[in-house]
Structures are given as C-alpha cells and as structure tokens.
Tab-separated table of C-alpha atoms and ligand atoms in Angstrom:
chain	number	residue	atom	x	y	z
A	685	MET	CA	89.930	111.404	61.662
A	686	ARG	CA	93.381	110.432	63.034
A	687	ASP	CA	96.496	108.794	61.800
A	688	ALA	CA	98.792	106.162	63.306
A	689	ARG	CA	100.871	108.759	64.957
A	690	TYR	CA	97.932	110.345	66.591
A	691	SER	CA	98.833	108.946	70.049
A	692	THR	CA	102.315	110.178	69.772
A	693	ALA	CA	101.055	113.679	68.640
A	694	LEU	CA	98.605	113.763	71.382
A	695	ALA	CA	101.253	112.939	73.969
A	696	ALA	CA	103.344	115.563	72.516
A	697	ALA	CA	100.424	117.912	72.711
A	698	ALA	CA	100.109	117.029	76.455
A	699	VAL	CA	103.679	118.031	76.967
A	700	SER	CA	103.087	121.191	75.047
A	701	ALA	CA	100.065	121.790	77.193
A	702	LEU	CA	102.148	121.302	80.358
A	703	LEU	CA	104.648	123.923	78.885
A	704	ALA	CA	101.746	126.246	78.135
A	705	ILE	CA	102.890	126.447	74.511
A	706	PRO	CA	100.337	126.191	71.793
A	707	PHE	CA	100.733	123.049	69.810
A	708	ALA	CA	99.763	122.270	66.210
A	709	ARG	CA	96.788	120.147	67.200
A	710	ALA	CA	94.503	122.606	68.931
A	711	ASN	CA	91.340	120.724	68.716
A	712	PRO	CA	91.147	117.726	71.139
A	713	ALA	CA	88.810	115.680	69.020
A	714	PRO	CA	87.509	112.697	70.878
A	715	LEU	CA	89.394	109.527	69.716
A	716	ARG	CA	86.344	107.228	69.843
A	717	PRO	CA	82.624	107.248	69.662
A	718	ARG	CA	81.176	107.633	73.101
A	719	ALA	CA	78.504	105.009	72.366
A	720	LEU	CA	81.099	102.365	72.287
A	721	ALA	CA	83.049	103.614	75.315
A	722	SER	CA	81.546	101.578	77.933
A	723	ALA	CA	78.556	99.486	79.177
A	724	THR	CA	78.873	97.397	76.160
A	725	PRO	CA	76.738	94.099	76.307
A	726	VAL	CA	79.194	91.294	76.850
A	727	ARG	CA	78.525	87.730	75.396
A	728	ALA	CA	80.199	84.546	76.250
A	729	VAL	CA	83.784	84.239	74.978
A	730	THR	CA	84.184	81.253	72.663
A	731	ALA	CA	87.534	81.651	71.053
A	732	PRO	CA	89.856	78.920	72.400
A	733	ALA	CA	93.036	79.957	74.089
A	734	ARG	CA	96.018	78.946	71.844
A	735	ALA	CA	98.381	79.900	74.696
A	736	VAL	CA	101.352	77.865	75.842
A	737	VAL	CA	100.498	77.034	79.406
A	738	ARG	CA	103.306	77.393	81.861
A	739	ALA	CA	103.682	78.666	85.303
A	740	ALA	CA	102.957	82.381	85.505
A	741	PRO	CA	105.824	84.182	87.341
A	742	ARG	CA	104.866	86.993	89.562
A	743	PRO	CA	107.328	89.726	88.899
A	744	VAL	CA	107.211	92.663	91.276
A	745	VAL	CA	105.768	95.506	89.387
A	746	ARG	CA	107.502	98.713	90.404
A	747	GLU	CA	105.049	101.539	91.200
A	748	LEU	CA	105.565	104.625	89.007
A	749	GLY	CA	106.590	107.833	90.618
A	750	HIS	CA	105.589	111.359	89.907
A	751	GLY	CA	105.932	113.686	87.037
A	752	GLN	CA	106.367	111.085	84.319
A	753	LEU	CA	104.813	110.469	80.942
A	754	ILE	CA	104.194	107.205	79.040
A	755	GLU	CA	103.766	108.028	75.390
A	756	GLY	CA	103.660	104.439	74.334
A	757	ARG	CA	106.796	103.718	72.443
A	758	CYS	CA	109.501	101.264	73.346
A	759	PRO	CA	112.530	102.747	75.052
A	760	PRO	CA	115.758	102.776	73.101
A	761	SER	CA	117.090	99.948	75.274
A	762	ILE	CA	114.381	97.471	74.101
A	763	PRO	CA	114.359	96.778	70.342
A	764	ARG	CA	110.746	95.569	70.297
A	765	CYS	CA	108.236	95.673	73.109
A	766	ILE	CA	104.540	95.011	73.818
A	767	ALA	CA	102.715	96.443	76.872
A	768	LEU	CA	99.128	95.400	76.871
A	769	THR	CA	96.553	97.895	78.390
A	770	PHE	CA	92.859	97.260	78.832
A	771	ASP	CA	90.438	100.076	79.333
A	772	ASP	CA	86.867	100.686	80.620
A	773	GLY	CA	86.554	97.653	83.062
A	774	PRO	CA	86.398	95.963	85.331
A	775	GLU	CA	83.674	93.881	83.972
A	776	TYR	CA	82.950	90.634	85.759
A	777	ARG	CA	81.576	88.942	82.547
A	778	SER	CA	84.703	89.429	80.422
A	779	THR	CA	87.741	90.603	82.408
A	780	PRO	CA	88.444	87.259	84.083
A	781	ARG	CA	88.901	85.642	80.752
A	782	VAL	CA	91.513	88.180	79.968
A	783	LEU	CA	93.197	87.512	83.368
A	784	ASP	CA	93.324	83.801	82.673
A	785	LEU	CA	94.757	84.287	79.205
A	786	LEU	CA	97.435	86.591	80.573
A	787	ASP	CA	98.237	84.157	83.434
A	788	ALA	CA	98.618	81.326	81.032
A	789	ARG	CA	101.435	83.227	79.392
A	790	GLY	CA	102.940	84.882	82.395
A	791	ILE	CA	102.066	88.299	80.881
A	792	LYS	CA	101.548	91.279	83.060
A	793	ALA	CA	99.186	94.108	81.747
A	794	THR	CA	97.598	97.329	82.962
A	795	PHE	CA	93.920	97.843	83.409
A	796	PHE	CA	92.476	101.391	83.414
A	797	VAL	CA	89.229	101.205	85.281
A	798	VAL	CA	86.170	103.464	85.402
A	799	GLY	CA	84.708	104.343	88.826
A	800	HIS	CA	81.017	103.785	87.908
A	801	ARG	CA	81.660	100.097	87.462
A	802	ILE	CA	82.796	99.534	91.005
A	803	ASP	CA	80.556	101.990	92.905
A	804	GLY	CA	77.611	100.256	94.448
A	805	ASP	CA	76.678	97.343	96.721
A	806	ASP	CA	74.391	95.548	94.262
A	807	PRO	CA	75.588	92.216	92.758
A	808	TYR	CA	76.941	93.748	89.528
A	809	HIS	CA	79.201	96.301	91.157
A	810	THR	CA	80.225	93.912	93.966
A	811	ALA	CA	81.278	91.261	91.281
A	812	ASN	CA	83.315	94.079	89.490
A	813	ARG	CA	85.072	94.967	92.631
A	814	ALA	CA	86.012	91.289	93.241
A	815	VAL	CA	87.538	91.387	89.644
A	816	LEU	CA	89.431	94.446	90.434
A	817	ARG	CA	90.914	92.829	93.508
A	818	ASP	CA	91.815	89.780	91.369
A	819	ILE	CA	93.552	92.003	88.770
A	820	ALA	CA	95.839	93.370	91.601
A	821	ARG	CA	96.245	90.077	93.217
A	822	ARG	CA	97.439	88.582	89.939
A	823	GLY	CA	100.151	91.241	89.723
A	824	HIS	CA	98.791	93.618	87.034
A	825	LEU	CA	98.870	97.423	87.258
A	826	ILE	CA	95.709	99.318	87.820
A	827	GLY	CA	95.121	102.861	86.541
A	828	ASN	CA	92.481	105.547	86.830
A	829	HIS	CA	90.146	106.000	83.808
A	830	THR	CA	87.746	108.524	85.470
A	831	PHE	CA	84.330	107.743	87.038
A	832	HIS	CA	81.880	108.364	84.106
A	833	HIS	CA	84.354	108.024	81.240
A	834	VAL	CA	84.069	111.570	80.238
A	835	GLU	CA	86.328	113.972	78.346
A	836	LEU	CA	88.214	115.748	81.192
A	837	ASP	CA	89.138	118.739	79.081
A	838	ARG	CA	85.446	119.717	78.955
A	839	LEU	CA	84.826	119.672	82.659
A	840	ARG	CA	84.819	122.504	85.196
A	841	ASP	CA	87.275	122.251	88.105
A	842	ASN	CA	84.955	120.599	90.587
A	843	ALA	CA	83.686	118.022	88.196
A	844	LEU	CA	87.239	117.317	86.901
A	845	ALA	CA	88.361	116.678	90.518
A	846	ASP	CA	85.388	114.516	91.287
A	847	GLU	CA	85.899	112.333	88.230
A	848	ILE	CA	89.543	111.504	89.170
A	849	ASP	CA	89.106	111.560	93.031
A	850	ARG	CA	86.035	109.507	93.207
A	851	THR	CA	87.502	106.796	91.060
A	852	GLU	CA	90.732	106.885	93.074
A	853	SER	CA	88.835	106.513	96.332
A	854	LEU	CA	87.064	103.528	94.878
A	855	ILE	CA	90.198	101.901	93.773
A	856	ARG	CA	91.815	102.429	97.065
A	857	GLN	CA	88.788	100.999	98.841
A	858	SER	CA	88.963	97.943	96.629
A	859	ILE	CA	92.614	97.065	96.559
A	860	GLY	CA	93.944	99.003	99.522
A	861	ARG	CA	96.308	101.396	97.703
A	862	ARG	CA	96.011	104.222	95.225
A	863	SER	CA	96.939	104.043	91.477
A	864	TRP	CA	99.645	106.101	89.984
A	865	LEU	CA	98.605	105.835	86.282
A	866	LEU	CA	95.908	107.680	84.571
A	867	ARG	CA	94.579	107.261	81.076
A	868	ALA	CA	92.256	110.134	80.035
A	869	PRO	CA	89.076	108.874	78.174
A	870	PHE	CA	89.511	109.424	74.376
A	871	GLY	CA	93.218	110.209	75.127
A	872	ALA	CA	92.031	113.777	75.599
A	873	LEU	CA	94.460	115.599	78.068
A	874	LEU	CA	95.246	118.920	76.492
A	875	ARG	CA	93.945	121.819	78.536
A	876	GLN	CA	96.365	123.277	81.033
A	877	ARG	CA	94.019	122.840	84.093
A	878	THR	CA	93.414	119.136	83.181
A	879	VAL	CA	97.139	118.642	82.931
A	880	ASP	CA	97.603	120.375	86.246
A	881	ALA	CA	94.878	118.315	87.821
A	882	VAL	CA	96.533	115.044	86.771
A	883	PHE	CA	100.030	115.880	87.671
A	884	SER	CA	99.204	117.630	90.988
A	885	ARG	CA	97.798	114.298	92.113
A	886	GLY	CA	101.065	112.560	91.143
A	887	TYR	CA	99.645	110.602	88.244
A	888	THR	CA	101.587	109.432	85.256
A	889	PRO	CA	99.427	109.932	82.137
A	890	VAL	CA	99.571	107.013	79.748
A	891	TYR	CA	98.897	107.017	76.001
A	892	TRP	CA	99.323	104.332	73.468
A	893	GLU	CA	101.114	103.440	70.331
A	894	LEU	CA	99.212	100.604	68.839
A	895	ASP	CA	95.413	101.293	68.615
A	896	THR	CA	93.518	98.075	67.748
A	897	ARG	CA	90.496	100.148	67.100
A	898	ASP	CA	88.418	97.596	69.038
A	899	TRP	CA	86.283	100.532	70.067
A	900	ALA	CA	85.170	101.181	66.431
A	901	THR	CA	85.214	97.569	65.109
A	902	PRO	CA	82.985	95.271	66.965
A	903	SER	CA	84.244	91.990	65.508
A	904	VAL	CA	87.018	89.505	66.411
A	905	GLN	CA	88.468	89.764	62.994
A	906	GLY	CA	88.217	93.532	63.029
A	907	VAL	CA	90.435	93.660	66.260
A	908	ILE	CA	92.912	91.202	64.835
A	909	ASP	CA	93.156	93.194	61.622
A	910	GLY	CA	93.418	96.360	63.688
A	911	PHE	CA	96.312	94.976	65.642
A	912	ARG	CA	98.128	93.681	62.558
A	913	GLN	CA	97.777	97.056	60.901
A	914	ALA	CA	98.912	98.886	64.090
A	915	LEU	CA	102.032	96.689	64.240
A	916	LEU	CA	102.716	97.385	60.670
A	917	GLU	CA	102.664	101.037	61.372
A	918	SER	CA	104.697	100.720	64.620
A	919	PRO	CA	106.954	97.758	63.894
A	920	ARG	CA	108.878	98.251	67.264
A	921	GLY	CA	105.654	97.783	69.109
A	922	GLY	CA	104.770	99.712	72.240
A	923	VAL	CA	101.586	100.187	74.316
A	924	VAL	CA	98.585	98.371	72.938
A	925	LEU	CA	95.180	99.783	73.468
A	926	LEU	CA	92.379	97.122	74.045
A	927	HIS	CA	89.102	97.158	75.991
A	928	ASP	CA	88.311	94.206	78.358
A	929	THR	CA	84.662	95.243	78.295
A	930	HIS	CA	84.253	94.111	74.594
A	931	TRP	CA	83.702	90.342	74.044
A	932	TRP	CA	85.202	90.664	70.593
A	933	SER	CA	88.472	92.154	72.140
A	934	VAL	CA	88.669	89.307	74.605
A	935	ALA	CA	88.148	86.696	71.885
A	936	ALA	CA	90.752	88.382	69.699
A	937	LEU	CA	93.407	88.361	72.523
A	938	PRO	CA	94.681	84.721	71.866
A	939	HIS	CA	94.850	85.530	68.161
A	940	ILE	CA	96.900	88.664	68.915
A	941	LEU	CA	99.274	86.622	71.070
A	942	ALA	CA	99.611	84.053	68.363
A	943	ILE	CA	100.486	86.709	65.865
A	944	LEU	CA	103.226	87.880	68.133
A	945	ASP	CA	104.375	84.335	68.645
A	946	ARG	CA	104.763	83.830	64.874
A	947	ARG	CA	106.472	87.261	64.410
A	948	ASN	CA	108.926	86.325	67.171
A	949	ALA	CA	109.619	82.957	65.576
A	950	ASP	CA	110.410	84.763	62.262
A	951	LEU	CA	112.439	87.419	64.052
A	952	ILE	CA	114.560	84.932	65.886
A	953	ALA	CA	114.983	82.831	62.850
A	954	HIS	CA	116.450	85.879	61.207
A	955	GLY	CA	118.709	86.803	64.112
A	956	GLU	CA	116.655	89.724	65.221
A	957	ALA	CA	115.355	90.670	68.595
A	958	PRO	CA	111.879	89.399	69.424
A	959	TYR	CA	109.025	91.413	70.923
A	960	ARG	CA	109.212	91.378	74.641
A	961	PHE	CA	106.183	91.787	76.951
A	962	VAL	CA	106.968	94.629	79.269
A	963	ASN	CA	105.178	96.461	82.116
A	964	LEU	CA	104.459	100.110	81.690
A	965	ASP	CA	107.203	101.041	84.089
A	966	ALA	CA	109.657	100.109	81.370
A	967	LEU	CA	108.211	102.871	79.123
A	968	TYR	CA	107.873	105.863	81.252
A	969	ARG	CA	110.237	108.924	80.840
A	970	PRO	CA	110.742	111.671	83.284
A	971	LEU	CA	109.286	114.946	81.947
A	972	GLY	CA	111.971	117.399	81.147
A	973	ASP	CA	114.839	114.964	80.766
A	974	GLU	CA	113.909	114.304	77.145
A	975	ALA	CA	112.030	117.424	76.250
A	976	PRO	CA	111.693	117.899	72.559
A	977	ARG	CA	114.594	119.827	71.025
A	978	GLY	CA	113.995	123.642	71.056
A	979	MET	CA	111.383	123.512	73.752
A	980	PRO	CA	112.060	124.698	77.302
A	981	LEU	CA	112.145	122.224	80.107
A	982	PRO	CA	108.865	122.017	81.855
A	983	ARG	CA	108.319	123.617	85.227
A	984	ARG	CA	108.642	120.838	87.750
A	985	ARG	CA	105.892	121.486	90.098
A	986	HIS	CA	103.597	119.224	92.212
A	987	HIS	CA	105.883	116.408	91.331
A	988	GLY	CA	106.868	115.363	94.870
A	989	ALA	CA	110.365	115.503	96.428
A	990	ASP	CA	112.343	115.160	93.159
B	457	LIG	ZN1	88.015	104.349	77.760
C-alpha cells in the first residue's frame, strides 16, 4: 500500500496542501490499521536491556517555533542521524520501560500522546498522567497526537478543533506547558483546513523516515526486521516511528539500539561518520526557505511574529 518513501511523499503532500496545489497523491490512505492504533493489551516486557549504562545527560531541548515542518530526514549537516519517536501513549504498563532504556543510554526521544489516555481521575488515567510528567521530567519532547487517534482530514471543523485542543489542554494540565509538535494519526494531514488548523495553533507537524511497521507486525522479531529494512532503505537514518503502547516494540528497542551500536562500530572502523541520536529540533526546516523547486513559497500566515 505504501513504499519506503511514503512518509516523504506525504510530507511533500502536506506542503502542497499548504500551498493549495494539487499533489500527485490525492487519496490520503490511512497508514495503519485502526485496530492496532491504540488500546493494545500490554504484557510484561522480558527482553533484557543490552544498553551500556552511563550517566544520562540532561540536554536542554530547544522548543520548536512556529511554521516549521519535520519531514524526518537528517539535515545536510549531519551525515547520519536517528531521532526516536513513540506514538499513542502514555501507557503506564509499557512507557516507563522505554524511559529507562533511553535514560540508560542518555538518549532523548519524542512522545506523541493521545488525549484519551490521560483524561480521567480513575487509576488508569491517573497513572498515565504520572508517566507523562515523567516523560517531561526526564527531558524528552512531548507532542500532540489527537484525543481519539482519529484521521483529522475526515473531521468537521468543530471536531477537528476538539481533537487537537482537548489533547493540548490535557498535556498542559499535566506538565504545565503546551506542546509545539503534532503528529497526525496515520500521518494523514492533507486537507487544507486540517493543515490550517495545525499551523494556526503554532504546531510543527512531524512525519517520519523510518517506519518499523510495529503497528502491523506484533512480534519483537518483526519490529527488529522492520527497523533493519527501514535503515536499509534510508541509510542516512532520520526519524524512527515506534509505539510505546506495544509490548513487542518496547522489547525490540534494546535490539534496535544494539543494531545501531554494531553499525556505528563498522562505520567508525571504516572511517565513516556514525549515527548520531538527535532531538527533533535538529531536523525541522522552516517552511518556505527550502520550498521544492518550481513551487511558489507558502503564504506565511498564522506563524507568529516571524
Ligand atoms: Zn498513532
């Protein structure tokens, strides 16, 4: 249904939508089956961490500004990069394990959270909110992934606004500040009014370059193979799509890190630049400054003071 460049094509389509220019991919086909999107039962994580334990630095993560886009590829200034992103949480039964694995390596990641997991005073939602606060406390970025994990392009204006604003309000209540990043469920962000709704609120939409397909392959080996394949197709790396709600994704994470360790050892041995873990703010680009050749610059509206 999609090829390895789909995320890039989709991001280009989003730019095209912003420009109100018809783009080759007219049909925003969902990227993943809805049944796997969220509320997946989580089992105990058993895979041992093979991480090298060292003190986890706490770099200051620069907040992203307005009117930017993150397609998912490494910037020219970084030969190889990896930016880990985790969608559909927070989930108190699985996300903490991800946080521990990342801390053990001093890696900062981004978590795109859905509002329905943190809305309520019962023990489940209260526990998830505590996890969200922990994500922020440990220095990771948090992004909006809508309330119900719905395809935004299909919604009427009121519902569209509610999906974004309700989630934002919950994030703000939990961590005391808003988020500036948004990942549209299924990567579907094509209609003009959806794009307008996202940018008018100051969000930077985030796509991905390496899809582990953990949403389609509910097995640890499947995620590992998916990551290997994605890295083969995008050898410079980029934004990696994972889900902290899937036990198989969490269990695969140490193996993914080990794959990168081995690749880096090989690259260094051959005098080549290794993969660097980066935060998403290393990957954004201002809209308009690098518009595809032959396309008019986007209208800079609702983008704040710039
Ligand atoms: Zn999602």
